[in-house]
Amino acid sequence: MSAEQASPLASTGFRWLLLYRICTLLSYQVVAVTVGWHIYEITGSPLALGLVGLAEVVPYFCIAPFSGYLVDHLPRRKLGAAACVLLAINAGVLALIAADVLPLHGTWPIYLAVAVGGIGRSFLGPVYNALFARVLKREQFGRGASLGSVVFQTGLVLGPAMGGVLVGALGNPVAYAVGTAFALLAAGTLLSMPVTEPALPQQRGPIFASIAEGARFVAGNQIMLGAMALDMFSVLLGGAVSMLPAFIKDILLAGPEALGILRAAPAVGSIAIALWLTRHPLQRHAGRVLLIAVASFGLCTMAFALSRHLWLSAVLLVLYGVCDGVSVVMRSTIMQLVTPDEMRGRVSSINGIFVSSSNELGAFYDGVMARLLGLVPAMLVGGFVTLGVVGVTARLAPRLRRLDLRELH
């Protein structure tokens, strides 16, 4: 059996890497859900909830470029394990605060803990992507990226559900403690992973010059930059998930139970297409498929805005998730194939900034546009602008448009 035909799951190192990824996702998601509930219990303020995301994303953006540099210049498993321990300490402190063991009151210690968690999270993606290339052969990168996407989306579904159940049944301290346990398990997984790490650089250049080198590499690679920008702007401008509570209440006139259905629908679509791509990885016309998928993402957003039936909205969000899943797998595969091993940390950190920009800033953009234009017009405009982004990308990045992944192996 050729390396391309062999399942990535045949690699013991890759199985351990996926376990690390699901554990970090579950830890982060359980803690995120619990923090939201905890903050709202204290304040009763939606603005206080919004500040949770800000408290995390600001330190993440500040640290991410340096985390990529460190991943490229220090032992990756030890660095990732240290980041997981930082997440565990963060969740453990929150558990002690929630249990009134620590004499800290108000919201500031919670926001501070969230900020520390944002610092730890900035290392998780670069460590994962750097080790990914050490446990798989290049011919397996496409299928491996699909399986990684399956695990990622599964964590996005299971984590919030687990967090909600734990908070409701056992309370905030126990939920935080479970998040701590998952983070420690992730650290142990990394340290136990059978993988040969590359030799560390004998000489380290100036840190800012090294970070700039990674940025120049991304900016000078039309295929990678086009894929990252396409993914970022489509989610930033055409995302629908952040506005689901308002859409369900004001447009579909449904109850809170509908939120669970619609929140899960995009993940169902993403998991389905990622599983399909593990058996049928994209090769020929990959760039064309990516552009069509992102354009379809925008059309699904517009159709969702016009839907007035819950079942139709759910189907459209499944298709929305399928289109987003194609984009995620393609971006991950391209990044793995074109990035030199000695730059994986820095390139992955830049990718993480793109992704976080689209998710965190996209939610803010959606809220502002909904306030200015109204909920439905804002979503229609977002979908329409996404189509424009696809057209501009196809025009300015012809190498991405003509991409055949076989040429990158």
Coordinates of N, CA and C in Angstrom, one line a residue, residues 88-218:
A88 N -4.5 24.5 32.4 CA -4.9 23.7 33.6 C -4.9 24.6 34.8
I89 N -3.8 25.4 35.0 CA -3.7 26.3 36.1 C -4.8 27.4 36.0
N90 N -5.1 27.9 34.8 CA -6.1 28.9 34.6 C -7.5 28.3 35.0
A91 N -7.8 27.1 34.5 CA -9.1 26.5 34.9 C -9.2 26.1 36.4
G92 N -8.0 25.7 37.0 CA -8.0 25.4 38.4 C -8.3 26.6 39.2
V93 N -7.7 27.7 38.9 CA -7.9 28.9 39.6 C -9.4 29.4 39.5
L94 N -9.9 29.2 38.4 CA -11.4 29.6 38.2 C -12.2 28.7 39.1
A95 N -11.9 27.4 39.2 CA -12.6 26.5 40.0 C -12.6 26.9 41.5
L96 N -11.4 27.4 41.9 CA -11.2 27.8 43.3 C -12.0 29.1 43.6
I97 N -12.0 30.0 42.5 CA -12.8 31.2 42.7 C -14.3 30.9 42.8
A98 N -14.8 30.0 41.9 CA -16.2 29.6 41.9 C -16.6 29.0 43.2
A99 N -15.7 28.2 43.8 CA -16.0 27.5 45.1 C -15.8 28.4 46.3
D100 N -15.4 29.7 46.1 CA -15.1 30.7 47.1 C -14.0 30.2 48.0
V101 N -13.1 29.4 47.5 CA -11.9 29.1 48.2 C -10.9 30.2 48.3
L102 N -10.7 30.9 47.1 CA -9.8 32.0 47.1 C -10.6 33.3 47.5
P103 N -10.0 34.2 48.2 CA -10.7 35.4 48.6 C -10.7 36.5 47.5
L104 N -11.2 36.1 46.4 CA -11.3 37.0 45.2 C -12.7 37.2 44.8
H105 N -13.2 38.4 44.6 CA -14.6 38.6 44.3 C -14.7 39.6 43.1
G106 N -15.9 39.6 42.5 CA -16.1 40.4 41.4 C -15.7 39.7 40.1
T107 N -15.7 40.4 39.0 CA -15.4 39.8 37.7 C -14.0 39.9 37.3
W108 N -13.2 40.8 37.9 CA -11.8 41.1 37.4 C -10.9 39.8 37.5
P109 N -11.0 39.0 38.6 CA -10.1 37.8 38.6 C -10.5 36.8 37.5
I110 N -11.8 36.8 37.1 CA -12.3 35.9 36.0 C -11.7 36.3 34.7
Y111 N -11.8 37.7 34.4 CA -11.3 38.2 33.2 C -9.8 38.0 33.1
L112 N -9.1 38.1 34.3 CA -7.6 37.9 34.3 C -7.3 36.5 34.0
A113 N -8.1 35.5 34.5 CA -7.8 34.1 34.2 C -8.1 33.8 32.8
V114 N -9.1 34.4 32.2 CA -9.4 34.2 30.8 C -8.3 34.8 29.9
A115 N -7.7 35.9 30.3 CA -6.6 36.5 29.6 C -5.4 35.5 29.6
V116 N -5.1 34.9 30.8 CA -4.0 33.9 30.9 C -4.3 32.7 30.0
G117 N -5.6 32.3 29.9 CA -6.0 31.2 29.0 C -5.7 31.5 27.6
G118 N -6.0 32.8 27.2 CA -5.7 33.3 25.8 C -4.2 33.1 25.5
I119 N -3.4 33.4 26.4 CA -1.9 33.3 26.2 C -1.6 31.8 26.0
G120 N -2.1 30.9 26.8 CA -1.8 29.5 26.6 C -2.4 29.0 25.3
R121 N -3.6 29.5 24.9 CA -4.2 29.0 23.7 C -3.4 29.4 22.4
S122 N -2.6 30.5 22.5 CA -1.9 30.9 21.3 C -0.8 29.9 20.9
F123 N -0.4 29.0 21.8 CA 0.6 28.0 21.5 C 0.0 26.7 20.9
L124 N -1.3 26.5 21.1 CA -1.9 25.1 20.8 C -1.9 24.8 19.3
G125 N -2.3 25.8 18.5 CA -2.4 25.6 17.1 C -1.0 25.4 16.5
P126 N 0.0 26.3 16.8 CA 1.3 26.1 16.2 C 1.9 24.8 16.6
V127 N 1.8 24.3 17.8 CA 2.3 23.1 18.2 C 1.7 21.9 17.5
Y128 N 0.3 22.0 17.3 CA -0.4 20.9 16.6 C 0.1 20.9 15.1
N129 N 0.2 22.0 14.5 CA 0.6 22.0 13.1 C 2.0 21.6 12.8
A130 N 2.9 22.0 13.8 CA 4.3 21.7 13.6 C 4.5 20.1 13.8
L131 N 3.8 19.5 14.8 CA 3.9 18.1 15.0 C 3.2 17.3 13.9
F132 N 2.2 17.9 13.3 CA 1.4 17.2 12.3 C 2.3 16.7 11.2
A133 N 3.3 17.6 10.8 CA 4.2 17.3 9.7 C 5.3 16.3 10.1
R134 N 5.4 16.0 11.4 CA 6.4 15.1 11.9 C 5.9 13.7 12.0
V135 N 4.5 13.5 12.0 CA 3.9 12.2 12.2 C 3.3 11.6 11.0
L136 N 3.2 12.4 9.9 CA 2.6 12.0 8.7 C 3.5 12.2 7.5
K137 N 3.4 11.4 6.5 CA 4.1 11.7 5.2 C 3.4 12.8 4.4
R138 N 4.1 13.4 3.5 CA 3.4 14.5 2.8 C 2.2 14.0 2.0
E139 N 2.3 12.8 1.5 CA 1.2 12.3 0.7 C -0.1 12.1 1.5
Q140 N 0.1 12.1 2.8 CA -1.1 11.9 3.7 C -1.6 13.2 4.3
F141 N -1.0 14.3 3.9 CA -1.4 15.6 4.6 C -2.9 15.9 4.3
G142 N -3.4 15.7 3.1 CA -4.8 16.0 2.8 C -5.8 15.2 3.6
R143 N -5.6 13.9 3.7 CA -6.5 13.1 4.5 C -6.3 13.4 6.0
G144 N -5.0 13.6 6.4 CA -4.8 14.0 7.8 C -5.5 15.3 8.2
A145 N -5.5 16.3 7.3 CA -6.1 17.5 7.6 C -7.6 17.3 7.7
S146 N -8.2 16.4 6.9 CA -9.6 16.1 7.0 C -10.0 15.5 8.3
L147 N -9.2 14.5 8.7 CA -9.4 13.9 10.0 C -9.2 14.9 11.2
G148 N -8.2 15.8 11.0 CA -8.1 16.8 12.1 C -9.3 17.7 12.1
S149 N -9.9 18.0 11.0 CA -11.1 18.8 11.0 C -12.3 18.1 11.6
V150 N -12.4 16.8 11.4 CA -13.4 16.0 12.0 C -13.3 16.1 13.6
V151 N -12.1 15.9 14.1 CA -11.8 16.0 15.5 C -12.2 17.4 16.0
F152 N -11.7 18.4 15.3 CA -12.0 19.8 15.7 C -13.5 20.1 15.8
Q153 N -14.2 19.8 14.7 CA -15.7 20.0 14.7 C -16.4 19.2 15.8
T154 N -15.9 18.0 16.0 CA -16.5 17.2 17.1 C -16.3 17.8 18.5
G155 N -15.1 18.4 18.7 CA -14.8 19.1 19.9 C -15.7 20.3 20.1
L156 N -16.0 21.0 19.0 CA -16.9 22.2 19.0 C -18.3 21.8 19.4
V157 N -18.7 20.6 19.1 CA -20.1 20.1 19.4 C -20.1 19.6 20.8
L158 N -19.2 18.7 21.1 CA -19.2 18.0 22.4 C -18.8 18.9 23.6
G159 N -17.8 19.8 23.4 CA -17.4 20.7 24.4 C -18.4 21.6 25.1
P160 N -19.1 22.4 24.3 CA -20.2 23.2 24.9 C -21.3 22.4 25.5
A161 N -21.7 21.3 24.9 CA -22.7 20.4 25.4 C -22.3 19.9 26.8
M162 N -21.0 19.4 26.9 CA -20.5 18.9 28.1 C -20.4 20.0 29.2
G163 N -20.0 21.1 28.8 CA -19.9 22.2 29.7 C -21.3 22.6 30.3
G164 N -22.3 22.7 29.4 CA -23.6 23.0 29.9 C -24.2 22.0 30.8
V165 N -24.0 20.7 30.5 CA -24.5 19.6 31.4 C -23.8 19.7 32.7
L166 N -22.5 19.9 32.8 CA -21.7 19.9 34.0 C -22.1 21.1 34.9
V167 N -22.3 22.3 34.3 CA -22.7 23.4 35.0 C -24.1 23.2 35.6
G168 N -25.0 22.7 34.8 CA -26.4 22.5 35.2 C -26.5 21.4 36.3
A169 N -25.8 20.4 36.2 CA -25.9 19.2 37.1 C -25.1 19.3 38.3
L170 N -23.8 19.8 38.2 CA -22.8 19.8 39.3 C -22.3 21.1 39.7
G171 N -22.6 22.2 38.9 CA -22.1 23.5 39.3 C -20.8 23.9 38.7
N172 N -20.5 25.2 38.8 CA -19.4 25.8 38.1 C -18.0 25.2 38.6
P173 N -17.8 25.0 39.9 CA -16.5 24.5 40.3 C -16.2 23.1 39.7
V174 N -17.1 22.2 39.6 CA -16.9 20.9 39.0 C -16.6 21.1 37.5
A175 N -17.4 21.9 36.8 CA -17.1 22.1 35.4 C -15.7 22.6 35.1
Y176 N -15.3 23.6 35.9 CA -13.9 24.1 35.8 C -12.9 23.0 36.1
A177 N -13.2 22.2 37.1 CA -12.3 21.1 37.4 C -12.1 20.1 36.3
V178 N -13.2 19.8 35.6 CA -13.2 18.9 34.4 C -12.3 19.5 33.3
G179 N -12.5 20.8 33.1 CA -11.6 21.5 32.1 C -10.1 21.4 32.5
T180 N -9.9 21.5 33.8 CA -8.5 21.3 34.3 C -8.0 19.9 33.9
A181 N -8.8 18.9 34.2 CA -8.4 17.5 33.9 C -8.1 17.3 32.4
F182 N -8.9 17.8 31.6 CA -8.7 17.7 30.1 C -7.4 18.3 29.7
A183 N -7.1 19.5 30.3 CA -5.8 20.2 29.9 C -4.6 19.4 30.4
L184 N -4.7 18.8 31.6 CA -3.6 18.0 32.1 C -3.4 16.7 31.2
L185 N -4.5 16.1 30.8 CA -4.5 15.0 29.9 C -3.8 15.3 28.6
A186 N -4.1 16.5 28.1 CA -3.5 16.9 26.8 C -2.0 17.1 27.0
A187 N -1.5 17.6 28.2 CA -0.1 17.8 28.4 C 0.6 16.4 28.5
G188 N -0.1 15.5 29.2 CA 0.5 14.1 29.3 C 0.6 13.4 28.0
T189 N -0.4 13.7 27.1 CA -0.5 13.1 25.8 C 0.7 13.6 24.9
L190 N 1.0 14.9 25.0 CA 2.1 15.4 24.2 C 3.4 14.8 24.7
L191 N 3.6 14.7 26.0 CA 4.9 14.2 26.5 C 5.1 12.8 26.2
S192 N 4.0 12.0 26.0 CA 4.1 10.6 25.7 C 4.1 10.3 24.2
M193 N 3.9 11.3 23.4 CA 3.7 11.0 22.0 C 5.0 10.5 21.3
P194 N 4.9 9.4 20.6 CA 6.1 8.9 19.9 C 6.4 9.7 18.6
V195 N 7.3 10.6 18.6 CA 7.6 11.5 17.5 C 9.1 11.9 17.6
T196 N 9.7 12.0 16.4 CA 11.1 12.5 16.3 C 11.0 14.0 16.0
E197 N 11.4 14.8 16.9 CA 11.4 16.3 16.6 C 12.6 16.7 15.8
P198 N 12.5 17.7 15.0 CA 13.7 18.2 14.2 C 14.8 18.8 15.1
A199 N 16.0 18.8 14.6 CA 17.1 19.4 15.3 C 16.8 20.9 15.5
L200 N 17.1 21.4 16.7 CA 16.8 22.8 16.9 C 17.9 23.7 16.2
P201 N 17.5 24.9 15.8 CA 18.5 25.7 15.2 C 19.7 26.0 16.1
Q202 N 20.9 25.9 15.5 CA 22.1 26.2 16.3 C 22.2 27.7 16.7
Q203 N 21.8 28.5 15.7 CA 21.9 29.9 15.9 C 20.5 30.5 15.8
R204 N 20.1 31.4 16.7 CA 18.8 32.0 16.6 C 19.0 33.5 16.2
G205 N 18.3 33.9 15.2 CA 18.4 35.3 14.8 C 17.5 36.1 15.7
P206 N 17.6 37.4 15.5 CA 16.8 38.3 16.3 C 15.3 38.0 16.2
I207 N 14.6 38.0 17.3 CA 13.3 37.5 17.4 C 12.3 38.2 16.4
F208 N 12.4 39.6 16.4 CA 11.5 40.3 15.5 C 11.9 40.1 14.0
A209 N 13.1 39.9 13.7 CA 13.5 39.6 12.3 C 13.0 38.3 11.9
S210 N 13.0 37.3 12.9 CA 12.5 36.0 12.6 C 11.0 36.0 12.4
I211 N 10.3 36.7 13.2 CA 8.8 36.8 13.0 C 8.5 37.5 11.7
A212 N 9.3 38.5 11.4 CA 9.1 39.2 10.1 C 9.3 38.2 8.9
E213 N 10.3 37.3 9.1 CA 10.6 36.4 8.0 C 9.4 35.5 7.8
G214 N 8.7 35.0 8.8 CA 7.5 34.2 8.7 C 6.4 35.0 8.0
A215 N 6.2 36.3 8.4 CA 5.2 37.1 7.7 C 5.5 37.3 6.3
R216 N 6.8 37.5 5.9 CA 7.1 37.7 4.5 C 6.9 36.4 3.7
F217 N 7.1 35.3 4.3 CA 6.9 34.0 3.6 C 5.4 33.9 3.3
V218 N 4.5 34.2 4.2 CA 3.1 34.1 4.0 C 2.7 35.1 2.9

